[in-house]
Coordinates of C-alpha atoms and ligand atoms in Angstrom, one line a residue:
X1 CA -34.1 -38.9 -28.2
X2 CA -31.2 -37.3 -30.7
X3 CA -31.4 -37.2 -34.4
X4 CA -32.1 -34.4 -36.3
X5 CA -31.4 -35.4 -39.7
X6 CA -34.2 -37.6 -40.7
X7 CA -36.2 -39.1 -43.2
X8 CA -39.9 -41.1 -42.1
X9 CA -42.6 -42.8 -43.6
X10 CA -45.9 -41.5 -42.5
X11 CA -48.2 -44.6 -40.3
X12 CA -50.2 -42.6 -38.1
X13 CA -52.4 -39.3 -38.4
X14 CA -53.5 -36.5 -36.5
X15 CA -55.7 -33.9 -37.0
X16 CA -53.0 -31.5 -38.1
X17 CA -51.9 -34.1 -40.9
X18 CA -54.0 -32.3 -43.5
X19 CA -51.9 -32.4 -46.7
X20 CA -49.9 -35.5 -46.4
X21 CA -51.7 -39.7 -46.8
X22 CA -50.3 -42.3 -44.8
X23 CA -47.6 -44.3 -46.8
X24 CA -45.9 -40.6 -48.0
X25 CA -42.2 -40.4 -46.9
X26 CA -41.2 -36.9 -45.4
X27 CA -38.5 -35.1 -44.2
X28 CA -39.0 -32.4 -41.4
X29 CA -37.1 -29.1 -40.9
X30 CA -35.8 -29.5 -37.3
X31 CA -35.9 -26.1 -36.3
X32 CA -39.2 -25.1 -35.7
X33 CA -40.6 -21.4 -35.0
X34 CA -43.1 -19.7 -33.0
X35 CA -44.8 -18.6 -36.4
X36 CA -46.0 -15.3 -34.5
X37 CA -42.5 -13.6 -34.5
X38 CA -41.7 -11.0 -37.5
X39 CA -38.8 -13.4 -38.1
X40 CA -41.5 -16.1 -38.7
X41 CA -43.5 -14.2 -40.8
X42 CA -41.0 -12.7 -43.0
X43 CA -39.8 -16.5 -43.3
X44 CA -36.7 -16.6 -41.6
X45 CA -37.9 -18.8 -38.7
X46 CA -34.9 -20.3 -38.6
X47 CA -33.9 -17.1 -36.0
X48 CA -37.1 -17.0 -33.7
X49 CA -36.5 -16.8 -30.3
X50 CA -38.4 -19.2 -29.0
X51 CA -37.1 -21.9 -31.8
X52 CA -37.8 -25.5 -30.7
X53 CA -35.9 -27.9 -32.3
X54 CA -36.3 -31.9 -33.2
X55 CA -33.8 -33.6 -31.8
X56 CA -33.4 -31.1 -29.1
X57 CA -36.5 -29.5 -27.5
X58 CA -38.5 -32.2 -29.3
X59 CA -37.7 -36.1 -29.1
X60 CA -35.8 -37.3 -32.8
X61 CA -35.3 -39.5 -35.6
X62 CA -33.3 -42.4 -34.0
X63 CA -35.9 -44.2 -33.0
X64 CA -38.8 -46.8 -34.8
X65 CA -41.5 -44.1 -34.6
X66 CA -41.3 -39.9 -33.7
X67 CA -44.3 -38.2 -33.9
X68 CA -43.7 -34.9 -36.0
X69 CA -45.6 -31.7 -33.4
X70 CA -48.3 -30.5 -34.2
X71 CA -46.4 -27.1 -34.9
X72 CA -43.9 -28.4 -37.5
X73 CA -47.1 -28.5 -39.1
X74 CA -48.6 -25.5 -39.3
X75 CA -45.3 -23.9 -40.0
X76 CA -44.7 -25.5 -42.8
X77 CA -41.6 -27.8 -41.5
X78 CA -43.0 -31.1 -43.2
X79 CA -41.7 -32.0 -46.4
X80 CA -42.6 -34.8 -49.2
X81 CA -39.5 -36.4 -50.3
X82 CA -39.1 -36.2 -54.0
X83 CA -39.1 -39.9 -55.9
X84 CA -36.2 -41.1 -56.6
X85 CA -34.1 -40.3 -53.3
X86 CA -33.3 -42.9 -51.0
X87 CA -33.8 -42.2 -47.6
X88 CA -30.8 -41.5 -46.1
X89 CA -30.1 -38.6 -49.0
X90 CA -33.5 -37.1 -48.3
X91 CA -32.4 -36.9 -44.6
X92 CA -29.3 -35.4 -45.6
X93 CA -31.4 -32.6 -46.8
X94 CA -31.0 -31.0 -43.4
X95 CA -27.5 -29.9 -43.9
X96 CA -27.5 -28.8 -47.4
X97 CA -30.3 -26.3 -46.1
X98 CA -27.7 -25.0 -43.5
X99 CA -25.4 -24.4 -45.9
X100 CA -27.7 -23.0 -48.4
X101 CA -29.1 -20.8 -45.6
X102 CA -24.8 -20.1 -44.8
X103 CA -24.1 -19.2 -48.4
X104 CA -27.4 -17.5 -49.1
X105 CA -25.6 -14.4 -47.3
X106 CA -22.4 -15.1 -48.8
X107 CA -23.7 -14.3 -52.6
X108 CA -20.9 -16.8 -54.3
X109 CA -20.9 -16.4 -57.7
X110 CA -18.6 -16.9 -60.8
X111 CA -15.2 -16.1 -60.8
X112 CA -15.1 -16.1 -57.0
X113 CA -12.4 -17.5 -55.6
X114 CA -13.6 -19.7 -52.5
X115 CA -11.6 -20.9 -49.0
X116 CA -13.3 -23.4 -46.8
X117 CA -12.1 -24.0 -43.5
X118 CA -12.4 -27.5 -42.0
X119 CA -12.9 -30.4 -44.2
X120 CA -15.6 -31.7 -42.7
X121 CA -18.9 -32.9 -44.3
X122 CA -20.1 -30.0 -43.8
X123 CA -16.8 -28.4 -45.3
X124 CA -17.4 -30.8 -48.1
X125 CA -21.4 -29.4 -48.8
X126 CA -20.2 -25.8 -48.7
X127 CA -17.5 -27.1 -51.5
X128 CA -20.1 -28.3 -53.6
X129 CA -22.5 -25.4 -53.2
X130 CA -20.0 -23.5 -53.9
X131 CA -18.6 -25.1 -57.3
X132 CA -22.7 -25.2 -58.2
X133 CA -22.9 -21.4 -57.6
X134 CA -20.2 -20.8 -60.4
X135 CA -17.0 -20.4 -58.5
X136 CA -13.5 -20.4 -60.2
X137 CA -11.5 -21.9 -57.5
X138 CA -12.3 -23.4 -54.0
X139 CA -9.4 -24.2 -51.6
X140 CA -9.9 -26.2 -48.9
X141 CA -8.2 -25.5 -45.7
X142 CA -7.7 -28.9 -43.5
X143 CA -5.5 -30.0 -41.0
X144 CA -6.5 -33.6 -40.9
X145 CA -4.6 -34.9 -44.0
X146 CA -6.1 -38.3 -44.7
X147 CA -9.7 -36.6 -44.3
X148 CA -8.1 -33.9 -46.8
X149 CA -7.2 -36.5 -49.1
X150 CA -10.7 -38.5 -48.8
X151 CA -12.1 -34.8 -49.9
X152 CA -10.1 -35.0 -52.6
X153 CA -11.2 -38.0 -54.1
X154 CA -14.8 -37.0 -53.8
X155 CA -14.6 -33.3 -55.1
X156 CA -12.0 -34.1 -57.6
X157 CA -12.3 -29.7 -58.4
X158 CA -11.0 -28.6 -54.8
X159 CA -7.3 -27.6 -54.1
X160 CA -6.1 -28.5 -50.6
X161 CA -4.3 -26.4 -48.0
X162 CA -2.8 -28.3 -45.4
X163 CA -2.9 -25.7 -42.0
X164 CA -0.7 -28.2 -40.1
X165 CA 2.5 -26.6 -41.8
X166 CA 2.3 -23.4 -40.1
X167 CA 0.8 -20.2 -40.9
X168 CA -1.4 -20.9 -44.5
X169 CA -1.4 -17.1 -45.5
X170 CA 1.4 -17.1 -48.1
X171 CA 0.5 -20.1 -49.5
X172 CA -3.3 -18.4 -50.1
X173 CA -1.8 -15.2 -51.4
X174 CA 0.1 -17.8 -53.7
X175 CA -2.5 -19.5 -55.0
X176 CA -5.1 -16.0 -55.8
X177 CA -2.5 -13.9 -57.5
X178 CA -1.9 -11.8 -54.4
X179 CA -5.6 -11.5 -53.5
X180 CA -6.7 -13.2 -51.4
X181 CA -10.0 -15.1 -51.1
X182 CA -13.2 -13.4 -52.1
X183 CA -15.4 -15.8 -50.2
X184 CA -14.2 -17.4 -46.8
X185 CA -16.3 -20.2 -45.2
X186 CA -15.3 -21.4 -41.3
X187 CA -16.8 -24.7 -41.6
X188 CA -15.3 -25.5 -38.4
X189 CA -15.6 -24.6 -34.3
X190 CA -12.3 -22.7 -34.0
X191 CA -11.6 -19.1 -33.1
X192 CA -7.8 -19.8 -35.0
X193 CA -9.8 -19.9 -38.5
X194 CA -11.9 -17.2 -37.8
X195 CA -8.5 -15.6 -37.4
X196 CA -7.1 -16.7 -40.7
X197 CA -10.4 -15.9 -42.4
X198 CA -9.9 -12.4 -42.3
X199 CA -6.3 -12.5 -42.7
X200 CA -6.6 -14.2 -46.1
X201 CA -9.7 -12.1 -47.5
X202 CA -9.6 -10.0 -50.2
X203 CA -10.7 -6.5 -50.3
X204 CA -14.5 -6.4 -50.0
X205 CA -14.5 -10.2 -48.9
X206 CA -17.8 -12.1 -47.6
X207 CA -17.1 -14.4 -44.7
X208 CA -19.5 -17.0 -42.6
X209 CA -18.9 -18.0 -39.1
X210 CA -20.6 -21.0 -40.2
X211 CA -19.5 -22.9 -37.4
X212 CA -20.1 -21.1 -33.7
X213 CA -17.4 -22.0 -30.9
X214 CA -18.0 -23.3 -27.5
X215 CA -18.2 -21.2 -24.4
X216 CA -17.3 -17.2 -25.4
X217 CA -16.3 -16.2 -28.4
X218 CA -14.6 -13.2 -28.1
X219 CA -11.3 -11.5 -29.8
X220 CA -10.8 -13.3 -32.6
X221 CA -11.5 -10.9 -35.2
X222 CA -9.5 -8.4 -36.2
X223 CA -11.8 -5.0 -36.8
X224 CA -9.4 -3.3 -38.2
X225 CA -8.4 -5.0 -40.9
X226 CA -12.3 -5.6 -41.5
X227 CA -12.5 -1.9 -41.6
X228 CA -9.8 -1.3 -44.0
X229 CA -10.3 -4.1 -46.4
X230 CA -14.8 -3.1 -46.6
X231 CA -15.2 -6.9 -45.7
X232 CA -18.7 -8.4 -44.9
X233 CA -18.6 -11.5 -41.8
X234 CA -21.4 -13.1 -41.8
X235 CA -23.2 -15.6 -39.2
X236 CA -25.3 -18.6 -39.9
X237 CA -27.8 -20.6 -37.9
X238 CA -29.7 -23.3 -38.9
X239 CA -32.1 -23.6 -41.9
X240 CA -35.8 -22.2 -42.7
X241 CA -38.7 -24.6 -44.2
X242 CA -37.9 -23.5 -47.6
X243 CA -34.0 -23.9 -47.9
X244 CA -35.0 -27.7 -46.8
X245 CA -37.4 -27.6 -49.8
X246 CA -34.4 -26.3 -52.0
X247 CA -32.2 -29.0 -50.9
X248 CA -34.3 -31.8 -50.9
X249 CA -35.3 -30.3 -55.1
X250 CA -31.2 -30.2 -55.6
X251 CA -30.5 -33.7 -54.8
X252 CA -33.6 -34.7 -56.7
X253 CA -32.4 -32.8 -59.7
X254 CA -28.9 -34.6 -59.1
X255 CA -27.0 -31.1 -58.6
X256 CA -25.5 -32.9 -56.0
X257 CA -24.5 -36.6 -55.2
X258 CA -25.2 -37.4 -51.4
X259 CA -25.1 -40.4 -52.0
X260 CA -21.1 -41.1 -52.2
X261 CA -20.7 -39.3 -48.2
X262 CA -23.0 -42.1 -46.9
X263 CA -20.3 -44.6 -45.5
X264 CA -22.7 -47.1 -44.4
X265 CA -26.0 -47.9 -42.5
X266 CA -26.5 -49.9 -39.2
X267 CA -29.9 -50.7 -37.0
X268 CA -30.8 -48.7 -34.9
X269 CA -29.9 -51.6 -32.0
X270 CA -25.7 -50.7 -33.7
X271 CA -26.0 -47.1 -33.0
X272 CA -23.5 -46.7 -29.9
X273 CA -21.3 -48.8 -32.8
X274 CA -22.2 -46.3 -35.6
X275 CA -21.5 -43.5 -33.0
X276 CA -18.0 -44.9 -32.2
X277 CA -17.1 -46.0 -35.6
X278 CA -17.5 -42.4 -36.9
X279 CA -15.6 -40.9 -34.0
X280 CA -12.8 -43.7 -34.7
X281 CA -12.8 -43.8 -38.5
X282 CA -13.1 -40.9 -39.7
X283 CA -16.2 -41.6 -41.9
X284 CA -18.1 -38.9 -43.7
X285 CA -21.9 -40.3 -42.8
X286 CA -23.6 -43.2 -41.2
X287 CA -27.4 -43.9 -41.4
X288 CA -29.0 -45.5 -38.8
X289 CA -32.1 -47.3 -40.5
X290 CA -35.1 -48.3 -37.4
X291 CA -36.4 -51.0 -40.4
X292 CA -33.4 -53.4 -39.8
Ligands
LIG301 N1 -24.6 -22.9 -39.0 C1 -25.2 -24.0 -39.1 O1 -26.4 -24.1 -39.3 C2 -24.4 -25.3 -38.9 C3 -25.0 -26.5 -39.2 C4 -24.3 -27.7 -39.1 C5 -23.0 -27.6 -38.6 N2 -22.4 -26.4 -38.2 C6 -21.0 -26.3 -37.8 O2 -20.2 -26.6 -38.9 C7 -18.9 -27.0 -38.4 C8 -18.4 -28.3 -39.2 O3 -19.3 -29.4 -39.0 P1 -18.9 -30.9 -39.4 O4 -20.0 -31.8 -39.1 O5 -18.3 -30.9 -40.7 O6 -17.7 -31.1 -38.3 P2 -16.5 -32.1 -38.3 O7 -15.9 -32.0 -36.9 O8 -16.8 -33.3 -38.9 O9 -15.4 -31.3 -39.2 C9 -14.7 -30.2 -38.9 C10 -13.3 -30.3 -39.5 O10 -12.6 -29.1 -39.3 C11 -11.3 -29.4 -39.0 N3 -10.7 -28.2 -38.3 C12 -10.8 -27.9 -37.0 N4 -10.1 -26.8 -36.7 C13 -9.6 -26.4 -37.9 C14 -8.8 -25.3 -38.3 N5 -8.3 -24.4 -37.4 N6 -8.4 -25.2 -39.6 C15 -8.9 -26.1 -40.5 N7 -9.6 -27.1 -40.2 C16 -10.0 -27.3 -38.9 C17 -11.3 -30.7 -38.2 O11 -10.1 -31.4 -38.3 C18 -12.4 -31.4 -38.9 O12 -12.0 -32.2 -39.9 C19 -19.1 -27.3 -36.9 O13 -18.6 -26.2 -36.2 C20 -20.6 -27.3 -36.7 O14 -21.0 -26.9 -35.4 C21 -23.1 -25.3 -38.4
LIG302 ZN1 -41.0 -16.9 -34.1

């Protein structure tokens, strides 16, 4: 069973239940770690080896009951979901820690000037994590106009960059007095942007490969111009216990509103609907609720 991004109410217990009652609502991070591994203990479990994931390695959320393993336990993966938040933003939790994890590397602060390739919801998180952190300007790079446009509407602050018109360099150069970007985000699977990433960076640029390509991935960076212009790339993987924590506090605190990327909710008896529907339509989110 699929579903990573998910929110539960707790009915049953086990032994390794200690700190949660039955009735508590809880989100877990997916991505679970060996907790043996120095990247455990230092905390970035996120890049163990022998990660096993919900949804993957594990069975996941789109279903009426999941049982939580023992070892999302003792890690720490189980969170309590703040008051307040419904349950699809609590599951949406999951991807803000991503991003959080993608940007924690990335340092955006004020003043920076911010490009974000693919527009995405994930392209759409990193845009408001971005504008949170303090950045003057974030352009957002797209090449599916009407998606571009929905962006837009929901992050009123974002200038769009349409890459269907050819090659998008002049146009960034235009729009950061000559610059270039200081921050460059590939929220999207395609070796093109990776390109473009570096093309457009400033001197002493921060980029993420947020968003790994199929197959080999080889050639699309250009090392010299990443030697000459001192810029930092970046990779990004997953999320650790503790981003999920931060996420779940920042839609509690209402830093950011979730709320307006969930389209709408089936049962879980509509979900090869929901599945099509978002392949079809072009819809941010759809929650699939077992409760129907
Ligand atoms: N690092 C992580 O932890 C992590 C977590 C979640 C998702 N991801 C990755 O993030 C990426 C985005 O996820 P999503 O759910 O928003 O995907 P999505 O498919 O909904 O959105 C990607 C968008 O990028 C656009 N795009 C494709 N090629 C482009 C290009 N060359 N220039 C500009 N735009 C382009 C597409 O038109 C689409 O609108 C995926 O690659 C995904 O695998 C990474
Ligand atoms: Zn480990």
């Amino acid at each position: 069973v699929i579903g990573h991004e998910l929110c539960g109410e707790m009915v049953e217990t086990g032994a390794e239940m200690r700190d949660f009652e039955l009735g508590q609502r809880v989100t877990v991070t997916p991505a679970i770690g060996c907790g043996r591994c120095p990247d455990c203990i230092t905390g970035r479990s996120n890049l163990c080896t022998e990660l096993k994931t919900i949804g993957f390695q594990f069975d996941g959320g789109f279903a009426e009951l999941m049982e939580i393993p023992p070892s999302a336990f003792a890690q720490g993966n189980v969170n309590l979901v703040p008051e307040g938040l419904s349950n699809g933003e609590a599951a949406l939790a999951e991807p803000i820690a991503c991003v959080i994890n993608g940007q924690e590397l990335l340092h955006v602060g004020s003043g920076d000037i911010v490009a974000i390739f693919g527009s995405g919801f994930i392209g759409c998180l990193h845009a408001e994590m971005a504008l949170l952190g303090g950045s003057e300007k974030v352009l957002m790079i797209g090449r599916n106009a009407a998606k571009s446009e929905q962006v837009k509407q929901l992050i009123p602050r974002i200038t769009l960059v349409d890459s269907r018109k050819g090659d998008i360099r002049e146009e960034i150069l235009g729009l950061t007095s000559g610059r270039g970007v200081d921050v460059a985000i590939v929220a999207c699977s395609s070796g093109a942007a990776q390109t473009d990433a570096v093309r457009i960076a400033a001197n002493r640029a921060r980029i993420s490969l947020f968003g790994g390509l199929p197959g080999e991935a080889l050639g699309f960076l250009d090392s010299n111009t990443i030697h000459y212009k001192e810029l930092s790339i970046n990779g990004a993987h997953a999320s650790t216990p503790e981003q999920n924590r931060q996420a779940l506090e920042l839609i509690a605190q209402k830093k950011l509103d979730l709320a307006k990327y969930i389209n709408k909710t089936y049962p879980l008896s509509k979900i090869e609907t929901a599945f099509t529907e978002l392949g079809r339509k072009k819809l941010f989110k759809i929650m699939v609720d077992p409760s129907f």
